[in-house]
C-alpha cells in the first residue's frame, strides 16, 4: 500500500474518485483470495496504519476507497477450517464449512465443498449464524477502523441472499452511503432489488462491447437491441451505479482484448465513458499495458513512463474530465438514433437542457450525417458546438445538425436543448 501512496498523484491526475483494491488481508498466495486471517492485513502490503494513511490521503484528494471482501470461501489455513478439518464433528467450527463425502466421479475429490474444487479455498457456510456474524463483524470492523467507503463482494452469486441482506442492513446502519458492489457475471437482478447490493461488476456490458467493437460478431441493430435489453433489466438508479469495466484481474487486458488495435481501444473508452454507469479503469490499462488472462493480466504496474502509451493516458484523462463536467453523461437518459449508415453508431444523453451527442465512425472512410431534431428527441439551440475530443466544430440549428467524420473517429458534442415551457 505504500507503493500506492507513493503513486497517488498518478491516480489523482487520472481524475479517479474511487480506488478499488483487490484483497489485502493475510493469505499465503499472490492473489490473496484464500484468506488465512480476516483480522490481519497481509504484511507484504503493510499494516493497519498504512491502510489508514492511504484512506486518509485518498479522502484528501476526493477519492473513496473500496476493499475486496472474500466471504464465499476462505483459505485452507484459516484457523477455524484447520480446526474443523482436523477434529471433524468435535470441532466447534465444523458447521462453518460444508464437509461432504468425496465424489471424484462427479468432479469433487475433496471431503468438503470448495470454490472451483480448489483444495486451498474451502467454501464457508454463510447460512450458519456464527459464520454470518463473524464475517459481518469483520466488515464492520474494517469499515469503522479504516474509514473505508465500500466493499467489492467476491463470488457474490454463490453466497445466500439472506446473508447479503443482513450484511447490507448492518453496514448501512453504520455508513448509509457505503458502496456495495457484487461480483456477478450474469443477470444480477435478484441482488439489485434495494435489499442487497448497490451495484455489480458489469461483465455483460464488456462482452457486448467487445463483440461489437472488436470482434464484429454482431451488427449495429443487434448491438443496440442488446444494450436496450441490458438497460431494461435494472431500475434506472441501478444502471447509473453499475461498475462498468472493460478489463479486470479476471480478464485479458484491454489493449490485448483489442488485438493491439489502438484505434479500437480509444473508441471503446469513448463508449465506456458515455454509457450509463460508472466507468472503471484497471490499473495499467491507462498506459497501454498488455497481457492475456490470469496470470498475465496481473503483472505489476509498469512505472517506467518511457514505456507508456501517452495517447491512451491523455485520452482517459480527457474523458474523465469531460464526464465530470457534463451532467448529462452522469445522469442523462440515453437514446439511440437510427441511421442508414451501417458503420455509424449514434446516440445521445439528455438531462434537462443539457444534451450530449455521441457519434462513432467504425468505417475506414469518411462519413457524412445530417440529423433532424425529431430523431434526437429534443430541439437544439442554434449555434456552433465543439467536439470534446478533437475540438472539431459542429454546426446545428433547430432544424438540422450536420456532421462529417473522418475514418475511425468518434465525437462527443455537448449541446443546449430547448426547454419545454
Coordinates of N, CA and C in Angstrom, one line a residue, residues 182-343:
X182 N -21.3 -6.1 -6.0 CA -21.2 -7.6 -6.1 C -20.5 -8.1 -7.4
X183 N -19.7 -9.1 -7.3 CA -19.2 -9.8 -8.4 C -20.2 -10.8 -8.9
X184 N -20.9 -10.4 -10.0 CA -21.9 -11.3 -10.6 C -21.7 -11.2 -12.1
X185 N -21.4 -12.3 -12.8 CA -21.0 -12.2 -14.2 C -22.2 -12.3 -15.1
X186 N -23.4 -12.5 -14.6 CA -24.6 -12.6 -15.4 C -25.7 -11.7 -14.9
X187 N -26.9 -12.0 -15.3 CA -28.1 -11.1 -14.8 C -28.1 -11.1 -13.3
X188 N -28.0 -9.9 -12.8 CA -27.9 -9.8 -11.3 C -29.1 -9.2 -10.6
X189 N -30.2 -9.2 -11.3 CA -31.4 -8.6 -10.8 C -31.8 -9.1 -9.4
X190 N -31.7 -10.4 -9.1 CA -32.0 -10.9 -7.8 C -31.2 -10.2 -6.6
X191 N -30.1 -9.6 -6.9 CA -29.3 -9.0 -5.9 C -29.5 -7.4 -5.9
X192 N -30.2 -6.9 -6.8 CA -30.3 -5.5 -7.0 C -31.7 -4.9 -6.8
X193 N -32.4 -5.5 -5.8 CA -33.7 -5.0 -5.5 C -33.7 -4.0 -4.4
X194 N -32.6 -3.5 -4.0 CA -32.5 -2.5 -3.0 C -32.3 -3.1 -1.6
X195 N -32.2 -4.4 -1.5 CA -32.0 -5.0 -0.2 C -30.7 -5.7 0.0
X196 N -29.8 -5.7 -1.1 CA -28.5 -6.4 -1.0 C -27.4 -5.5 -1.6
X197 N -27.3 -5.4 -2.9 CA -26.1 -4.6 -3.4 C -26.6 -3.3 -4.0
X198 N -25.6 -2.4 -4.1 CA -25.9 -1.1 -4.8 C -25.5 -1.2 -6.3
X199 N -24.6 -2.1 -6.6 CA -24.0 -2.3 -7.9 C -23.4 -3.6 -8.1
X200 N -23.1 -4.0 -9.4 CA -22.4 -5.2 -9.7 C -21.4 -4.8 -10.8
X201 N -20.4 -5.7 -10.9 CA -19.4 -5.5 -12.0 C -20.1 -5.9 -13.3
X202 N -20.1 -5.0 -14.2 CA -21.0 -5.1 -15.4 C -20.2 -5.9 -16.5
X203 N -20.0 -7.2 -16.3 CA -19.4 -8.0 -17.3 C -20.2 -8.2 -18.6
X204 N -21.5 -8.3 -18.5 CA -22.3 -8.4 -19.7 C -22.1 -7.3 -20.7
X205 N -21.9 -6.0 -20.1 CA -21.6 -4.9 -21.0 C -20.3 -5.0 -21.7
X206 N -19.3 -5.5 -20.9 CA -18.0 -5.7 -21.5 C -18.1 -6.7 -22.7
X207 N -18.8 -7.8 -22.5 CA -18.9 -8.8 -23.5 C -19.5 -8.2 -24.8
X208 N -20.6 -7.5 -24.6 CA -21.3 -6.9 -25.7 C -20.4 -5.9 -26.5
X209 N -19.7 -5.0 -25.7 CA -18.8 -4.0 -26.3 C -17.7 -4.7 -27.1
X210 N -17.1 -5.7 -26.6 CA -16.0 -6.4 -27.4 C -16.6 -7.1 -28.6
X211 N -17.8 -7.7 -28.5 CA -18.4 -8.4 -29.6 C -18.7 -7.4 -30.7
X212 N -19.1 -6.2 -30.4 CA -19.4 -5.2 -31.4 C -18.2 -4.5 -32.0
X213 N -17.4 -3.9 -31.1 CA -16.3 -3.0 -31.5 C -15.1 -3.8 -31.9
X214 N -14.8 -4.9 -31.3 CA -13.6 -5.6 -31.6 C -13.8 -6.8 -32.5
X215 N -14.6 -7.8 -32.1 CA -14.8 -9.0 -32.9 C -15.7 -8.8 -34.1
X216 N -16.6 -7.8 -34.0 CA -17.6 -7.6 -35.0 C -18.5 -8.8 -35.2
X217 N -18.8 -9.5 -34.1 CA -19.7 -10.6 -34.1 C -21.2 -10.2 -34.3
X218 N -21.5 -9.0 -34.0 CA -22.9 -8.6 -34.1 C -22.9 -7.2 -34.8
X219 N -24.0 -7.0 -35.5 CA -24.1 -5.7 -36.3 C -24.7 -4.6 -35.3
X220 N -24.9 -3.4 -35.9 CA -25.3 -2.3 -35.1 C -26.7 -2.5 -34.5
X221 N -27.7 -2.9 -35.3 CA -29.0 -3.1 -34.7 C -29.1 -4.2 -33.6
X222 N -28.3 -5.2 -33.8 CA -28.2 -6.3 -32.7 C -27.6 -5.7 -31.5
X223 N -26.5 -4.9 -31.7 CA -25.8 -4.3 -30.5 C -26.7 -3.4 -29.7
X224 N -27.4 -2.5 -30.5 CA -28.4 -1.6 -29.8 C -29.5 -2.3 -29.1
X225 N -30.0 -3.4 -29.8 CA -31.1 -4.1 -29.1 C -30.6 -4.8 -27.8
X226 N -29.4 -5.3 -27.9 CA -28.8 -6.0 -26.7 C -28.6 -5.0 -25.6
X227 N -28.1 -3.8 -25.9 CA -27.9 -2.7 -24.9 C -29.2 -2.3 -24.3
X228 N -30.2 -2.1 -25.1 CA -31.5 -1.7 -24.5 C -32.1 -2.8 -23.6
X229 N -31.9 -4.0 -24.0 CA -32.4 -5.1 -23.2 C -31.6 -5.1 -21.9
X230 N -30.3 -4.8 -21.9 CA -29.5 -4.8 -20.7 C -29.9 -3.7 -19.8
X231 N -30.2 -2.5 -20.4 CA -30.7 -1.4 -19.6 C -32.1 -1.6 -19.0
X232 N -32.9 -2.4 -19.7 CA -34.2 -2.7 -19.2 C -34.3 -3.7 -18.1
X233 N -33.1 -4.4 -17.8 CA -33.1 -5.4 -16.8 C -33.2 -4.8 -15.4
X234 N -32.6 -3.6 -15.3 CA -32.5 -3.0 -13.9 C -33.2 -1.6 -13.9
X235 N -33.5 -1.2 -12.7 CA -34.1 0.2 -12.5 C -33.0 1.2 -12.9
X236 N -33.5 2.4 -13.2 CA -32.6 3.5 -13.7 C -31.5 3.8 -12.7
X237 N -31.9 3.8 -11.4 CA -30.9 4.2 -10.4 C -29.8 3.1 -10.3
X238 N -30.1 1.9 -10.6 CA -29.1 0.8 -10.6 C -28.2 1.0 -11.8
X239 N -28.8 1.2 -13.0 CA -27.9 1.4 -14.2 C -26.9 2.5 -14.0
X240 N -27.3 3.6 -13.3 CA -26.4 4.7 -13.1 C -25.3 4.3 -12.1
X241 N -25.4 3.2 -11.4 CA -24.4 2.9 -10.4 C -23.6 1.6 -10.8
X242 N -23.9 1.0 -12.0 CA -23.2 -0.2 -12.4 C -21.7 0.0 -12.6
X243 N -20.9 -0.9 -12.2 CA -19.5 -0.8 -12.3 C -19.1 -1.3 -13.7
X244 N -19.0 -0.3 -14.6 CA -18.7 -0.6 -16.0 C -17.2 -0.7 -16.2
X245 N -16.7 -2.0 -16.4 CA -15.3 -2.2 -16.6 C -15.1 -2.9 -18.0
X246 N -14.0 -2.5 -18.6 CA -13.6 -3.2 -19.9 C -12.4 -4.2 -19.6
X247 N -11.9 -4.2 -18.4 CA -10.8 -5.1 -18.1 C -10.8 -5.2 -16.6
X248 N -10.3 -6.4 -16.1 CA -10.1 -6.6 -14.7 C -9.1 -7.6 -14.4
X249 N -8.8 -8.0 -13.2 CA -7.8 -9.0 -12.8 C -8.3 -10.4 -13.3
X250 N -9.5 -10.5 -13.8 CA -10.0 -11.8 -14.3 C -10.2 -11.9 -15.8
X251 N -9.7 -10.9 -16.5 CA -9.8 -10.8 -17.9 C -8.5 -10.4 -18.6
X252 N -8.4 -10.6 -19.9 CA -7.3 -10.1 -20.6 C -7.3 -8.5 -20.5
X253 N -6.1 -8.0 -20.6 CA -6.0 -6.5 -20.5 C -6.7 -5.9 -21.8
X254 N -7.1 -4.7 -21.6 CA -7.9 -4.0 -22.7 C -7.2 -4.0 -24.0
X255 N -6.0 -3.6 -24.1 CA -5.3 -3.5 -25.3 C -5.1 -4.9 -26.0
X256 N -4.9 -5.9 -25.1 CA -4.7 -7.2 -25.7 C -6.1 -7.7 -26.2
X257 N -7.2 -7.4 -25.4 CA -8.5 -7.8 -25.9 C -8.9 -7.1 -27.2
X258 N -8.3 -6.0 -27.5 CA -8.5 -5.3 -28.7 C -7.5 -5.7 -29.8
X259 N -6.8 -6.8 -29.6 CA -5.8 -7.3 -30.5 C -4.7 -6.3 -30.9
X260 N -4.5 -5.4 -29.9 CA -3.4 -4.4 -30.0 C -3.8 -3.3 -30.9
X261 N -5.1 -3.2 -31.3 CA -5.5 -2.1 -32.2 C -5.9 -0.9 -31.4
X262 N -5.0 0.0 -31.5 CA -5.1 1.3 -30.7 C -6.4 2.0 -31.0
X263 N -6.8 2.1 -32.2 CA -8.0 3.0 -32.5 C -9.2 2.3 -32.0
X264 N -9.3 1.0 -31.9 CA -10.5 0.4 -31.3 C -10.5 0.6 -29.8
X265 N -9.4 0.5 -29.1 CA -9.3 0.8 -27.7 C -9.8 2.2 -27.4
X266 N -9.4 3.2 -28.2 CA -9.8 4.6 -28.0 C -11.3 4.7 -28.1
X267 N -11.9 4.0 -29.1 CA -13.3 4.1 -29.4 C -14.1 3.4 -28.2
X268 N -13.6 2.3 -27.7 CA -14.2 1.6 -26.6 C -14.2 2.5 -25.4
X269 N -13.2 3.2 -25.1 CA -13.2 4.1 -24.0 C -14.2 5.2 -24.1
X270 N -14.4 5.7 -25.3 CA -15.4 6.7 -25.5 C -16.8 6.1 -25.2
X271 N -17.0 4.9 -25.7 CA -18.3 4.3 -25.4 C -18.5 4.1 -23.9
X272 N -17.4 3.6 -23.2 CA -17.5 3.3 -21.8 C -17.8 4.6 -21.0
X273 N -17.2 5.7 -21.3 CA -17.4 7.0 -20.6 C -18.7 7.7 -20.9
X274 N -19.4 7.3 -22.0 CA -20.6 8.0 -22.4 C -21.8 7.1 -22.2
X275 N -21.6 5.9 -21.7 CA -22.7 5.0 -21.4 C -23.2 5.1 -20.0
X276 N -24.4 4.9 -19.6 CA -24.9 5.0 -18.2 C -24.1 4.0 -17.3
X277 N -23.7 4.4 -16.2 CA -22.9 3.6 -15.2 C -21.7 4.3 -14.8
X278 N -20.8 3.6 -14.1 CA -19.6 4.2 -13.5 C -18.4 3.6 -14.2
X279 N -17.7 4.3 -15.1 CA -16.6 3.8 -15.8 C -15.4 3.4 -14.8
X280 N -14.8 2.3 -15.1 CA -13.7 1.8 -14.2 C -12.5 1.4 -15.1
X281 N -11.3 1.8 -14.7 CA -10.1 1.5 -15.4 C -9.2 0.6 -14.6
X282 N -8.8 -0.5 -15.1 CA -8.0 -1.5 -14.5 C -6.5 -1.0 -14.5
X283 N -5.8 -1.0 -13.4 CA -4.5 -0.4 -13.4 C -3.6 -0.9 -14.6
X284 N -2.9 0.1 -15.2 CA -2.1 -0.3 -16.3 C -2.7 -0.1 -17.6
X285 N -4.0 -0.3 -17.7 CA -4.7 -0.1 -19.0 C -4.6 1.3 -19.4
X286 N -4.5 2.2 -18.5 CA -4.4 3.7 -18.9 C -3.1 4.0 -19.5
X287 N -2.1 3.1 -19.5 CA -0.8 3.4 -20.1 C -0.5 2.4 -21.2
X288 N -1.5 1.5 -21.5 CA -1.3 0.6 -22.6 C -0.6 -0.7 -22.3
X289 N -0.7 -1.1 -21.0 CA -0.1 -2.4 -20.7 C -0.8 -3.6 -21.4
X290 N -0.1 -4.6 -21.7 CA -0.7 -5.8 -22.4 C -0.6 -7.0 -21.5
X291 N -1.4 -8.0 -21.9 CA -1.4 -9.3 -21.1 C -2.7 -10.1 -21.3
X292 N -2.6 -11.4 -21.5 CA -3.8 -12.2 -21.6 C -4.4 -12.4 -20.2
X293 N -5.2 -13.4 -20.1 CA -5.9 -13.7 -18.9 C -4.9 -14.1 -17.8
X294 N -5.4 -14.2 -16.6 CA -4.6 -14.6 -15.4 C -3.7 -15.8 -15.7
X295 N -2.4 -15.6 -15.4 CA -1.7 -14.6 -14.6 C -1.2 -13.4 -15.4
X296 N -1.2 -13.4 -16.7 CA -0.6 -12.3 -17.5 C -1.2 -11.0 -17.2
X297 N -2.5 -10.9 -16.9 CA -3.1 -9.6 -16.7 C -2.8 -9.1 -15.3
X298 N -2.1 -9.9 -14.5 CA -1.9 -9.4 -13.1 C -0.4 -9.1 -12.8
X299 N 0.3 -8.8 -13.9 CA 1.7 -8.3 -13.7 C 1.7 -7.0 -13.0
X300 N 2.8 -6.7 -12.4 CA 2.9 -5.5 -11.6 C 2.9 -4.3 -12.6
X301 N 2.5 -3.1 -12.0 CA 2.3 -1.9 -12.8 C 3.7 -1.5 -13.4
X302 N 3.7 -1.1 -14.6 CA 4.9 -0.6 -15.3 C 5.0 0.9 -14.9
X303 N 6.0 1.3 -14.1 CA 6.1 2.7 -13.7 C 7.2 3.4 -14.6
X304 N 7.7 2.7 -15.6 CA 8.6 3.4 -16.5 C 7.8 4.2 -17.5
X305 N 7.8 5.5 -17.4 CA 7.0 6.3 -18.3 C 7.4 6.2 -19.7
X306 N 8.7 5.8 -19.9 CA 9.2 5.7 -21.3 C 8.4 4.6 -22.1
X307 N 7.8 3.6 -21.3 CA 7.1 2.5 -21.9 C 5.6 2.7 -22.0
X308 N 5.2 3.9 -21.6 CA 3.7 4.2 -21.6 C 3.2 4.7 -22.9
X309 N 2.0 4.4 -23.2 CA 1.3 4.9 -24.3 C 0.7 6.2 -23.9
X310 N 1.3 7.3 -24.2 CA 0.8 8.6 -23.7 C -0.5 9.0 -24.3
X311 N -0.8 8.5 -25.5 CA -2.1 8.9 -26.2 C -3.2 8.3 -25.4
X312 N -3.1 7.0 -24.9 CA -4.2 6.4 -24.1 C -4.3 7.2 -22.8
X313 N -3.2 7.5 -22.2 CA -3.3 8.2 -20.9 C -3.9 9.6 -21.1
X314 N -3.6 10.3 -22.1 CA -4.2 11.6 -22.3 C -5.7 11.5 -22.6
X315 N -6.0 10.4 -23.4 CA -7.4 10.2 -23.8 C -8.3 9.9 -22.5
X316 N -7.8 9.1 -21.6 CA -8.5 8.8 -20.4 C -8.7 10.0 -19.5
X317 N -7.6 10.8 -19.4 CA -7.7 12.0 -18.6 C -8.7 12.9 -19.2
X318 N -8.7 13.0 -20.5 CA -9.7 13.9 -21.2 C -11.1 13.4 -21.0
X319 N -11.3 12.1 -21.1 CA -12.7 11.6 -21.0 C -13.2 11.7 -19.5
X320 N -12.3 11.5 -18.6 CA -12.7 11.7 -17.2 C -13.1 13.1 -16.9
X321 N -12.3 14.1 -17.3 CA -12.7 15.5 -17.1 C -14.0 15.8 -17.8
X322 N -14.2 15.3 -19.0 CA -15.4 15.6 -19.7 C -16.6 15.0 -19.0
X323 N -16.5 13.8 -18.5 CA -17.7 13.2 -17.8 C -18.0 13.9 -16.5
X324 N -17.0 14.4 -15.8 CA -17.3 15.2 -14.6 C -18.0 16.5 -14.9
X325 N -17.7 17.1 -16.0 CA -18.2 18.4 -16.4 C -19.6 18.3 -17.0
X326 N -19.9 17.2 -17.7 CA -21.2 17.1 -18.4 C -22.2 16.3 -17.6
X327 N -23.1 17.0 -17.0 CA -24.1 16.3 -16.1 C -24.9 15.2 -16.9
X328 N -25.2 15.5 -18.2 CA -25.9 14.6 -19.0 C -25.3 13.2 -19.1
X329 N -23.9 13.2 -19.1 CA -23.2 11.9 -19.1 C -23.2 11.2 -17.8
X330 N -23.6 11.9 -16.7 CA -23.6 11.2 -15.4 C -25.0 10.7 -15.2
X331 N -26.1 11.5 -15.5 CA -27.4 11.1 -15.1 C -28.4 11.1 -16.3
X332 N -28.0 11.5 -17.4 CA -29.0 11.7 -18.5 C -29.5 10.4 -19.1
X333 N -30.7 10.4 -19.6 CA -31.2 9.2 -20.3 C -30.5 9.1 -21.6
X334 N -30.5 7.8 -22.1 CA -29.8 7.5 -23.3 C -30.8 7.2 -24.4
X335 N -30.5 7.7 -25.6 CA -31.4 7.4 -26.8 C -30.5 7.1 -28.0
X336 N -30.8 5.9 -28.6 CA -30.1 5.5 -29.8 C -30.8 6.0 -31.0
X337 N -30.0 6.5 -32.0 CA -30.6 7.1 -33.2 C -30.4 6.2 -34.4
X338 N -31.4 6.2 -35.2 CA -31.3 5.3 -36.4 C -30.6 6.1 -37.5
X339 N -29.9 5.4 -38.3 CA -29.1 5.9 -39.5 C -29.0 4.9 -40.6
X340 N -29.0 5.3 -41.8 CA -28.8 4.4 -42.9 C -27.3 3.9 -43.1
X341 N -26.4 4.6 -42.4 CA -25.0 4.3 -42.4 C -24.8 3.2 -41.4
X342 N -24.5 2.0 -41.9 CA -24.3 0.8 -41.0 C -23.1 1.0 -40.1
X343 N -22.1 1.7 -40.6 CA -20.9 1.8 -39.8 C -20.9 3.1 -38.9

